[in-house]
mmCIF file of C-alpha atoms in Angstrom:
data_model
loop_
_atom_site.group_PDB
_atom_site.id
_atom_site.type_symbol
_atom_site.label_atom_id
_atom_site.label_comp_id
_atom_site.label_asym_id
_atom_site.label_seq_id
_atom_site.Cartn_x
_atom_site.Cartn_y
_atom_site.Cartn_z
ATOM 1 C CA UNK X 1 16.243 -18.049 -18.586
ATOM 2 C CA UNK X 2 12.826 -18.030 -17.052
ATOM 3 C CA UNK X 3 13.078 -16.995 -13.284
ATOM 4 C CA UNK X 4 11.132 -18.782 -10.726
ATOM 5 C CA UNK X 5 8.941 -16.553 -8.471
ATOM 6 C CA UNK X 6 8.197 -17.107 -4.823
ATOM 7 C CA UNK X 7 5.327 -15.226 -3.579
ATOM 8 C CA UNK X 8 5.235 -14.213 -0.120
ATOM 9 C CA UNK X 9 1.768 -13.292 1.381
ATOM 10 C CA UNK X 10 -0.158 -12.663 4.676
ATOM 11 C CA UNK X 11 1.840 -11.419 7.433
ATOM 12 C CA UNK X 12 2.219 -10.211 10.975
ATOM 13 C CA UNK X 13 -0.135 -7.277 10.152
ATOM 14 C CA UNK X 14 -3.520 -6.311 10.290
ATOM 15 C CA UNK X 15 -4.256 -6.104 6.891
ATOM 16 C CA UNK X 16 -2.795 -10.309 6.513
ATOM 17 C CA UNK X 17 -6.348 -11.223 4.808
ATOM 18 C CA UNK X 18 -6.005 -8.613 2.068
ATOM 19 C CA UNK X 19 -2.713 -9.876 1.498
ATOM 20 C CA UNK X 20 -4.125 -13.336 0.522
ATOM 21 C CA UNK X 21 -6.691 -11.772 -1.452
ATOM 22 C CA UNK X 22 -3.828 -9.875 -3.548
ATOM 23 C CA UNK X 23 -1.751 -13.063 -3.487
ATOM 24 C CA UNK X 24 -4.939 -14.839 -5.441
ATOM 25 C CA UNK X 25 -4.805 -12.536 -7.930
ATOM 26 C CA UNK X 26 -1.127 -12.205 -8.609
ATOM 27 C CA UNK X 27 -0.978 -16.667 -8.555
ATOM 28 C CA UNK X 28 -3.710 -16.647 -11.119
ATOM 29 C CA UNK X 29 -1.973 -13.701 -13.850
ATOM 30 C CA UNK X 30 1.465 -14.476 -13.111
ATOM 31 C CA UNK X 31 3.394 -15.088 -16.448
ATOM 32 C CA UNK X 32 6.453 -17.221 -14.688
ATOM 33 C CA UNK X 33 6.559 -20.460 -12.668
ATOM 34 C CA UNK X 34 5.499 -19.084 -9.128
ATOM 35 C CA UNK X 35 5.333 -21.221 -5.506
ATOM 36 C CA UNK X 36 4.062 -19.825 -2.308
ATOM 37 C CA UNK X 37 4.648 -18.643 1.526
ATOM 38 C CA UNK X 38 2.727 -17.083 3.555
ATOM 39 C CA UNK X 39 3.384 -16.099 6.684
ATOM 40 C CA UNK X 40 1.109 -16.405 9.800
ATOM 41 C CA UNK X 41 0.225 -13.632 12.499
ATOM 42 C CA UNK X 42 2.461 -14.891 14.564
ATOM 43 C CA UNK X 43 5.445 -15.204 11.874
ATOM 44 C CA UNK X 44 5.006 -18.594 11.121
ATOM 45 C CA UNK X 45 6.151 -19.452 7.751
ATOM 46 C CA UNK X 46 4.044 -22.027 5.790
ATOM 47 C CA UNK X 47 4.833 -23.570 2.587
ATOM 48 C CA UNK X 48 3.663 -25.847 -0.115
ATOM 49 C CA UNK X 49 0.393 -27.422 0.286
ATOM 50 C CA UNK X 50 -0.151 -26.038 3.930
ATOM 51 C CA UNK X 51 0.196 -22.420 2.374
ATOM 52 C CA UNK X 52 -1.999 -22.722 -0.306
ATOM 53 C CA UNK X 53 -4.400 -24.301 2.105
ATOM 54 C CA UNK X 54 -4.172 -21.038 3.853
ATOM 55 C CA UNK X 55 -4.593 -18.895 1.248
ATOM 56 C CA UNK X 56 -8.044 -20.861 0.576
ATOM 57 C CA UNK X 57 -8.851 -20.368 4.086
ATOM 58 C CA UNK X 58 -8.166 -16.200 4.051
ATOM 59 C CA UNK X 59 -6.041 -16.560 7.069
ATOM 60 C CA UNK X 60 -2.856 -18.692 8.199
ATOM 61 C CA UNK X 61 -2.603 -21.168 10.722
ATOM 62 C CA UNK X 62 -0.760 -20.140 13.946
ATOM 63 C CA UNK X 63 1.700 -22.657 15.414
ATOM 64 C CA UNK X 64 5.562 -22.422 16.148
ATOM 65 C CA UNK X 65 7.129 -20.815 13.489
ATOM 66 C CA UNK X 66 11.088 -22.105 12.835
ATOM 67 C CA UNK X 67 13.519 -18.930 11.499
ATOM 68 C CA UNK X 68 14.951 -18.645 9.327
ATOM 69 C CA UNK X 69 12.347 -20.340 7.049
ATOM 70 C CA UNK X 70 13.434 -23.781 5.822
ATOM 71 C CA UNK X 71 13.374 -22.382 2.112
ATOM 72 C CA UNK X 72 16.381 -22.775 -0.680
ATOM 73 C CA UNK X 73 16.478 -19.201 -1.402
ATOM 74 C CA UNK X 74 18.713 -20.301 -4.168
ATOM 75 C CA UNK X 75 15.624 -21.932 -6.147
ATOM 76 C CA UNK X 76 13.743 -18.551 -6.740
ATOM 77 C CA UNK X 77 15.278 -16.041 -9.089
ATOM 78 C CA UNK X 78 13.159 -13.234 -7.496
ATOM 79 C CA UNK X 79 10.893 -12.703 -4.610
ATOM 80 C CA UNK X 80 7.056 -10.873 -4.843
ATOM 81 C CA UNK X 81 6.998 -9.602 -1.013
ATOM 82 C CA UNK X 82 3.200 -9.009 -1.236
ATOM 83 C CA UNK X 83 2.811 -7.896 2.843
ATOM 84 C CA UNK X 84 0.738 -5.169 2.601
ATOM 85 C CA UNK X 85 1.114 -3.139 6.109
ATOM 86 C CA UNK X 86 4.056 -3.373 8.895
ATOM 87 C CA UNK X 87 6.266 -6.177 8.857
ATOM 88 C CA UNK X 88 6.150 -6.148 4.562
ATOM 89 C CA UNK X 89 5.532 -2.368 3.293
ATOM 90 C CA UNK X 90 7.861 -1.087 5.623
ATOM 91 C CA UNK X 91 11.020 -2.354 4.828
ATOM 92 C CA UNK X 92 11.892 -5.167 7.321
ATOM 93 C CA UNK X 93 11.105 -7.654 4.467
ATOM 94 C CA UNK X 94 13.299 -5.946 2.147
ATOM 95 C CA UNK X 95 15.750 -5.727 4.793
ATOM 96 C CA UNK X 96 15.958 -9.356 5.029
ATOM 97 C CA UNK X 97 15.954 -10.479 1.349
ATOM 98 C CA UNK X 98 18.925 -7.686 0.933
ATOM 99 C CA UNK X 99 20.538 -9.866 3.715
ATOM 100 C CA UNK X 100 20.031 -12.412 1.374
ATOM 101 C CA UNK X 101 20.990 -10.862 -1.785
ATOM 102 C CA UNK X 102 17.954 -12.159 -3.730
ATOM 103 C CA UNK X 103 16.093 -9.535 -6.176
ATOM 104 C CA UNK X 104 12.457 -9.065 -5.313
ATOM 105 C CA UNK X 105 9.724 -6.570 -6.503
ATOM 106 C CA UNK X 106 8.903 -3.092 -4.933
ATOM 107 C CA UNK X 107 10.764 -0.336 -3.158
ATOM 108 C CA UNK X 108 13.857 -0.770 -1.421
ATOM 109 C CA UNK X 109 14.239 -0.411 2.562
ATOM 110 C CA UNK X 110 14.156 3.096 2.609
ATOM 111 C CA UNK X 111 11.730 3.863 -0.045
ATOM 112 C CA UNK X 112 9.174 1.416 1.574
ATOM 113 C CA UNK X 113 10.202 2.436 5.042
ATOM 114 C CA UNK X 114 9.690 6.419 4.290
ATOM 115 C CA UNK X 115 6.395 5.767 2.149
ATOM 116 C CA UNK X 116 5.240 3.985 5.083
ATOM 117 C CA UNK X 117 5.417 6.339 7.239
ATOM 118 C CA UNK X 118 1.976 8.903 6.948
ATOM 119 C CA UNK X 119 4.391 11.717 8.980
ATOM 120 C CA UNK X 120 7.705 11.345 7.876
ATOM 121 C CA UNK X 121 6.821 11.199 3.922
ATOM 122 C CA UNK X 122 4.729 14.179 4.350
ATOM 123 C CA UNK X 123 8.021 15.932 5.382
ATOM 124 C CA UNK X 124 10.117 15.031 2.741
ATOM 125 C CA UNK X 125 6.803 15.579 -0.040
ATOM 126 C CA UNK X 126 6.188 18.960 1.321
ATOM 127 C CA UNK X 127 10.221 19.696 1.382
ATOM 128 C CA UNK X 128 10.230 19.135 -2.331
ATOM 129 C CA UNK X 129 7.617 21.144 -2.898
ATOM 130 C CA UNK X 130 4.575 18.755 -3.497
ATOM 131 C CA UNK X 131 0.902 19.853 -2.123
ATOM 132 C CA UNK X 132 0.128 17.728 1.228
ATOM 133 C CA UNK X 133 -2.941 17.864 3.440
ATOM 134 C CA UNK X 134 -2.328 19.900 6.843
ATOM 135 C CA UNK X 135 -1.360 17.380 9.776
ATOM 136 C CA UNK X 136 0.032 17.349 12.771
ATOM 137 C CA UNK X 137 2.174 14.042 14.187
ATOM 138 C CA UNK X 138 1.313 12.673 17.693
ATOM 139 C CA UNK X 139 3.186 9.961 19.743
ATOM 140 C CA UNK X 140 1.601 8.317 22.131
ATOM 141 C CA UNK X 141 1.220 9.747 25.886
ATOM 142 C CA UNK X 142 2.137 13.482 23.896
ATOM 143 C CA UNK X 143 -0.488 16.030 25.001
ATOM 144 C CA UNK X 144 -2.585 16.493 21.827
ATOM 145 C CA UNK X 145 -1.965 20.189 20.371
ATOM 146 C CA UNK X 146 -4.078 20.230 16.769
ATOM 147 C CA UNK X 147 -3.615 23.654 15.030
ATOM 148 C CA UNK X 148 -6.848 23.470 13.309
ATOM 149 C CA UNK X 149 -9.948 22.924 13.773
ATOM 150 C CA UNK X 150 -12.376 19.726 13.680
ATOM 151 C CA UNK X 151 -13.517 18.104 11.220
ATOM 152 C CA UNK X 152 -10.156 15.794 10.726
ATOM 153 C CA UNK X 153 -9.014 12.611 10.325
ATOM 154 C CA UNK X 154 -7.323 10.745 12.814
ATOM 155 C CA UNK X 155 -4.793 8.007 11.556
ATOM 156 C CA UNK X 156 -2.253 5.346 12.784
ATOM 157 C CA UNK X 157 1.278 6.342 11.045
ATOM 158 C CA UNK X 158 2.031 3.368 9.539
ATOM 159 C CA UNK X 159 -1.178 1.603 8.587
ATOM 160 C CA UNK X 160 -3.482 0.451 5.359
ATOM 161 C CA UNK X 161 -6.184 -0.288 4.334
ATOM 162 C CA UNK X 162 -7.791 2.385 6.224
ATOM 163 C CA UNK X 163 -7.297 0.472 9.416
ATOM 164 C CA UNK X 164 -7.387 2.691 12.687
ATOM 165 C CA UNK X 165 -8.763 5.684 11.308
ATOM 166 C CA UNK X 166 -11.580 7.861 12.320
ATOM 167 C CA UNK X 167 -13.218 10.613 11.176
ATOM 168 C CA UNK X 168 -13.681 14.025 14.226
ATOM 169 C CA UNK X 169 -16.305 16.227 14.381
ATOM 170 C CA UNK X 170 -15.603 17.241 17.199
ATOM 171 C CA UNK X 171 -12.558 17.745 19.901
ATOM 172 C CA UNK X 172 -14.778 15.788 22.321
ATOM 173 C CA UNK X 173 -14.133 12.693 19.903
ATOM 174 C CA UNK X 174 -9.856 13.217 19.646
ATOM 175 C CA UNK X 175 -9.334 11.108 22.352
ATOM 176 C CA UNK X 176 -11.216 8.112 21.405
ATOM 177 C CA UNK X 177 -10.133 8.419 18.149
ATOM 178 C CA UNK X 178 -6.346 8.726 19.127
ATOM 179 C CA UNK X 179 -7.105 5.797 21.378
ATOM 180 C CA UNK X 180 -7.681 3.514 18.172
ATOM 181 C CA UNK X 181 -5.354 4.522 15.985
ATOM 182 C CA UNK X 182 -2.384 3.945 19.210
ATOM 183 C CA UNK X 183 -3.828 -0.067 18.482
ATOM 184 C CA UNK X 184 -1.700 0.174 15.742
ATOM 185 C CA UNK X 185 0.920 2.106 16.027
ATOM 186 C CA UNK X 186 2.928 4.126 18.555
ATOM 187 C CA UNK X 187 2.453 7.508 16.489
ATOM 188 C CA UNK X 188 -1.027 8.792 14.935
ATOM 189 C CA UNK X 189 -1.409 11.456 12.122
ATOM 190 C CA UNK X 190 -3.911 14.240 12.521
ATOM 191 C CA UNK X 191 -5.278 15.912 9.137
ATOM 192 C CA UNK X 192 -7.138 18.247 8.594
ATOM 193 C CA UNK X 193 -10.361 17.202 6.733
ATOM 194 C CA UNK X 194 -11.123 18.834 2.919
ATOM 195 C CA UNK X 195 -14.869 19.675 2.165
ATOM 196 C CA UNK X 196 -16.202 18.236 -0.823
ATOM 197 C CA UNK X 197 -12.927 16.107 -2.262
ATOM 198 C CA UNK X 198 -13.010 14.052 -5.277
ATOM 199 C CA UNK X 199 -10.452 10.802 -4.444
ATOM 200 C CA UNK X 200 -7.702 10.212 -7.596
ATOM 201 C CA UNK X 201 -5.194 7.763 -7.482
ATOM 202 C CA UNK X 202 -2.330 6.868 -10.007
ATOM 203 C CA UNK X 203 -0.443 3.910 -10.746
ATOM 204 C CA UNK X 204 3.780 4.042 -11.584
ATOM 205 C CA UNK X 205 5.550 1.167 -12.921
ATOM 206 C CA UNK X 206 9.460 1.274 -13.220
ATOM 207 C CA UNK X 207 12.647 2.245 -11.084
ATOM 208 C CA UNK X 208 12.896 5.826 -10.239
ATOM 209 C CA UNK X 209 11.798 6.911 -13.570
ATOM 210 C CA UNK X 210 8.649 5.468 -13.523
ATOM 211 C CA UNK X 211 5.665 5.311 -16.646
ATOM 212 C CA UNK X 212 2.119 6.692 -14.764
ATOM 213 C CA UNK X 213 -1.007 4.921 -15.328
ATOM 214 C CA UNK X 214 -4.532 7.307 -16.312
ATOM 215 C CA UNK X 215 -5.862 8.973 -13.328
ATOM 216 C CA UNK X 216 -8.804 7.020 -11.651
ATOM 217 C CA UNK X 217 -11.492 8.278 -9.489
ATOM 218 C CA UNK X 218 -12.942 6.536 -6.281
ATOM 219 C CA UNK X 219 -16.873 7.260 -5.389
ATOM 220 C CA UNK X 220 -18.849 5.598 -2.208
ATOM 221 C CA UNK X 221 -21.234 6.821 0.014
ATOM 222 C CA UNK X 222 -19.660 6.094 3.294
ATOM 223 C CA UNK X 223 -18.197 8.564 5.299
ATOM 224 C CA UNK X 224 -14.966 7.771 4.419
ATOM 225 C CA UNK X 225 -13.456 5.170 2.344
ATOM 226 C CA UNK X 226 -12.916 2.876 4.773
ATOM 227 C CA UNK X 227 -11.775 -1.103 5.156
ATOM 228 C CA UNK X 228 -15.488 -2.215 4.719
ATOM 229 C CA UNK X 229 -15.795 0.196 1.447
ATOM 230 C CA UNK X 230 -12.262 -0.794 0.261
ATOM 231 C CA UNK X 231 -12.648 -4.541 -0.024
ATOM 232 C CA UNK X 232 -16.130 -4.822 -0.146
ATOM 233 C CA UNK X 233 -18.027 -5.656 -4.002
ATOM 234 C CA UNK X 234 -20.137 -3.243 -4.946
ATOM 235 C CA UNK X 235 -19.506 -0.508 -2.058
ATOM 236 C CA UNK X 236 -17.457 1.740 -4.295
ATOM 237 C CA UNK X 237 -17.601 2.993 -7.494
ATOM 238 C CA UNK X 238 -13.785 3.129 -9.769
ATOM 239 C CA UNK X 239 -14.255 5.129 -12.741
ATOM 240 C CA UNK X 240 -11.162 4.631 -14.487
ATOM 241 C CA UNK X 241 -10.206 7.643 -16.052
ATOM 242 C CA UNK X 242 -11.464 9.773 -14.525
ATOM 243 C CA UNK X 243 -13.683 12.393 -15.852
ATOM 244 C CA UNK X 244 -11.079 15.302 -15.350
ATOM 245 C CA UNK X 245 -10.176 18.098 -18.021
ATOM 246 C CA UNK X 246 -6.281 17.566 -19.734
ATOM 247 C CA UNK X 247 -4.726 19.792 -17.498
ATOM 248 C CA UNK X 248 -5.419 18.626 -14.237
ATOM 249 C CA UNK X 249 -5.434 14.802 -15.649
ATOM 250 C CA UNK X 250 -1.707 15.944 -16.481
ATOM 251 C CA UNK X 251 -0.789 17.578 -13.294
ATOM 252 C CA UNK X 252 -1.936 14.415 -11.138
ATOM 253 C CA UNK X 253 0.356 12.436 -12.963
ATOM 254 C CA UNK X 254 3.392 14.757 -13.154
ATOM 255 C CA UNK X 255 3.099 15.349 -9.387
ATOM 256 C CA UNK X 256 2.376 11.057 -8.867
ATOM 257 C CA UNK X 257 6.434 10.857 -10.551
ATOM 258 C CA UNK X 258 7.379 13.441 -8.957
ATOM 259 C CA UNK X 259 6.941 12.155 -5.608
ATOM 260 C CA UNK X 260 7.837 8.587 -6.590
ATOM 261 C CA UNK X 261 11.370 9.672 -7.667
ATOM 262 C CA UNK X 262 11.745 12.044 -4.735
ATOM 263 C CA UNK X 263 11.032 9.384 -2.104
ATOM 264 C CA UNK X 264 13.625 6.779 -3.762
ATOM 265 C CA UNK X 265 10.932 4.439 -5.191
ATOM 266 C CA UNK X 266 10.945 1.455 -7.551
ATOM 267 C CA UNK X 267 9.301 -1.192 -9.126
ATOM 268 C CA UNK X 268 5.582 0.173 -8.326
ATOM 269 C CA UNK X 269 3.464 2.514 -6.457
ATOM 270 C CA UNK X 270 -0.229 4.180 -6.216
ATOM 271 C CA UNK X 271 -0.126 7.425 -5.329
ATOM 272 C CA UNK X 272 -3.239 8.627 -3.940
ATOM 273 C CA UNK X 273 -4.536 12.749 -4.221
ATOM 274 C CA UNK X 274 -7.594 14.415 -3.270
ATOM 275 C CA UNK X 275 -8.984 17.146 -5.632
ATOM 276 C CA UNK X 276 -10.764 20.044 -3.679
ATOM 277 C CA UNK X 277 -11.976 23.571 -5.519
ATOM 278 C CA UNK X 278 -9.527 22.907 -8.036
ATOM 279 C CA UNK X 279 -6.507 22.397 -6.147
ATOM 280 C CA UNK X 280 -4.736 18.985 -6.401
ATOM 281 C CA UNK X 281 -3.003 17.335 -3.081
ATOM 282 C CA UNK X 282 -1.475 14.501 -2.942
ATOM 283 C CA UNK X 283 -2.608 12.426 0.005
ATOM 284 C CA UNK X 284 -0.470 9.022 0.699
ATOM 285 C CA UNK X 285 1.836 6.566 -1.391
ATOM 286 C CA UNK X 286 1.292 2.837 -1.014
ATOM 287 C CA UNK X 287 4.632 0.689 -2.643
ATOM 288 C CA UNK X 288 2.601 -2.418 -2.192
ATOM 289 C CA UNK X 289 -0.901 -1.630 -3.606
ATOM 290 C CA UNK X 290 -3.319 -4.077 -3.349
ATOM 291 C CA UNK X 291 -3.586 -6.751 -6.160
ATOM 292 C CA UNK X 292 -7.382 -8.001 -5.190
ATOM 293 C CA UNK X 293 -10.662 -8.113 -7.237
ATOM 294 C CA UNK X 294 -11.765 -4.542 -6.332
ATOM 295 C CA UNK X 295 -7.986 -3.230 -6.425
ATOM 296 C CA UNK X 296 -7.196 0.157 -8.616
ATOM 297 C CA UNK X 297 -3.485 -0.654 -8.700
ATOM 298 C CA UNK X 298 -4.024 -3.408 -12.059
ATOM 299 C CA UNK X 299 -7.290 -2.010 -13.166
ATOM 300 C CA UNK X 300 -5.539 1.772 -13.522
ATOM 301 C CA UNK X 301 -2.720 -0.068 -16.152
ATOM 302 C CA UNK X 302 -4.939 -2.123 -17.525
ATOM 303 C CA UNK X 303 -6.976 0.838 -19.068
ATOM 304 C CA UNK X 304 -3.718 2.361 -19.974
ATOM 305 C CA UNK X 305 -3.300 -1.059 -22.694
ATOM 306 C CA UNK X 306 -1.463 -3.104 -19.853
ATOM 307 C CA UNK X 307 -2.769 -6.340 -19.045
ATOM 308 C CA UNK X 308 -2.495 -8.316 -15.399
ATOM 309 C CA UNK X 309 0.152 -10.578 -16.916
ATOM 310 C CA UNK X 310 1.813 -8.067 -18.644
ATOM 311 C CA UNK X 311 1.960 -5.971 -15.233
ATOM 312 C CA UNK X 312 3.288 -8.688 -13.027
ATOM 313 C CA UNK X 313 6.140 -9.646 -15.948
ATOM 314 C CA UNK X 314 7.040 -6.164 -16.208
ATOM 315 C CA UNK X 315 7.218 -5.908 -12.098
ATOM 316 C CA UNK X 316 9.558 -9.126 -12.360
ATOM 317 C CA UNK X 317 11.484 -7.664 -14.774
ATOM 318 C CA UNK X 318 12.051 -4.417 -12.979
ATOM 319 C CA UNK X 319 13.363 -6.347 -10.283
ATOM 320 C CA UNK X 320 15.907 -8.427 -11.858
ATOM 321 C CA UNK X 321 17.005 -5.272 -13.538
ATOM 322 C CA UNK X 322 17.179 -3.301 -9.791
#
């Protein structure tokens, strides 16, 4: 039996408008019968014509928002959360469609939960033996201790899309810095900043046991690869693979599974590293990686001989089978 799909997009968080970008290009590769929701900032749920409408527009409506959404759950044999940020990638989505008993694609509550979380899956990556980037966790109205030196990066906890973060050159500059990333979130991640870093990031498909993608390479001449970089055409450059001799092609890869089946994940993932003099660390893991134009997530399987469509029927797939 062919399942019907319902694709939620936007969301209560800052990154909604990449959200509708990714829902775009999951609605136009999706292999099964798919309708739409998205969800305003202010949790307003819109449907049907009025969503779609939306998604044209880049950003929801606001307006009063009845919940629990006036959907029959019962019509959809599996649910595409795509809410990249809080309120989607962290587990209160999941949360709610376990509530509801209906399979959807992606990491569970936990998984997404823990991934989301910049501090707390550092812990349990570094526990299991993975190379992480020095950091220190701050909450806010904590006096700022940083046990190394400047230049570092200064990030919300639970963020994407690069939103909140600056780059310190100096301690005169922490407390502006930890000023914007508190917008977002009540803790902020210090790390410490790597000299001359090539970015590599890895795609893995399947539950727990996932299949790894080639490694891909991200080049741009900002200072960082920030929100503007990210979703703007033409800012950066994905070579996909990346030019990298066997070994350390191999090692990105082993340690990409490695962390997806220590932090509980399934469906999907990128797994993001940074490769400095030769060493490899692994930087963040994003369980909802963005499905846009410009997004490495597709393009990394589709150079490893799997297609959009294929992707999205496999992710389907893996849910029903979760």
């Amino acid at each position: 039996m062919v399942p019907r799909v319902l694709l939620i997009a936007g969301g209560r968080s800052p990154e909604h408008e990449v959200s509708l970008l990714s829902a775009r290009g999951v609605l136009e590769h999706m292999p099964f019968p798919t309708e739409l929701a998205v969800i305003a900032k202010d949790g307003r749920w819109l449907l049907g014509e009025e969503a779609h409408r939306a998604l044209e527009a880049g950003l929801a409506p606001t307006g009063p928002h009845p919940f629990p959404p006036p959907l029959d759950w019962d019509r959809y044999g599996v649910v595409f959360p795509l809410l990249h940020g809080p309120f989607g990638e962290d587990g209160t989505i999941q949360g709610f469609l376990e509530l509801l008993g209906k399979p959807y694609v992606g990491a569970g509550v936990v998984a997404s939960a823990l991934s989301m979380d910049k501090d707390l899956s550092k812990r349990v990556l570094q526990q299991a033996g993975l190379p992480v980037v020095p950091w220190v966790a701050l909450y806010q109205g904590e006096t700022p201790l940083i046990p190394f030196d400047p230049p570092y990066f200064v990030k919300p906890a639970n963020a994407g899309s690069s939103i909140g973060i600056r780059r310190v050159e100096g301690s005169g500059e922490l407390g502006e810095a930890l000023a914007e990333a508190f917008r977002y979130d009540r803790k902020a991640v210090v790390e410490k900043a790597l000299g001359g870093v090539r970015e590599l990031e890895v795609g893995v498909l399947g539950n727990v046991f996932g299949q790894a993608s080639p490694v891909g390479e991200v080049r741009y001449q900002a200072s960082f690869y920030d929100y503007e970089t990210k979703y703007t055409p033409g800012r950066a450059e994905l070579l996909i693979p990346a030019s990298l001799d066997p070994g350390t092609a191999e090692t990105v890869q082993e340690l990409a599974l490695k962390a997806y089946r220590v932090l509980g994940i399934r469906g999907m993932a990128r797994v993001d590293f940074f490769l400095c003099e030769g060493e490899v660390y692994l930087n963040e893991v994003n369980t909802i990686p963005g499905f846009t134009p410009t997004s490495m997530y597709p393009r990394l399987f589709q150079a490893g001989g799997v297609g959009y469509p294929e992707l999205l029927r496999r992710l389907v797939e893996l849910a029903l089978e979760a």
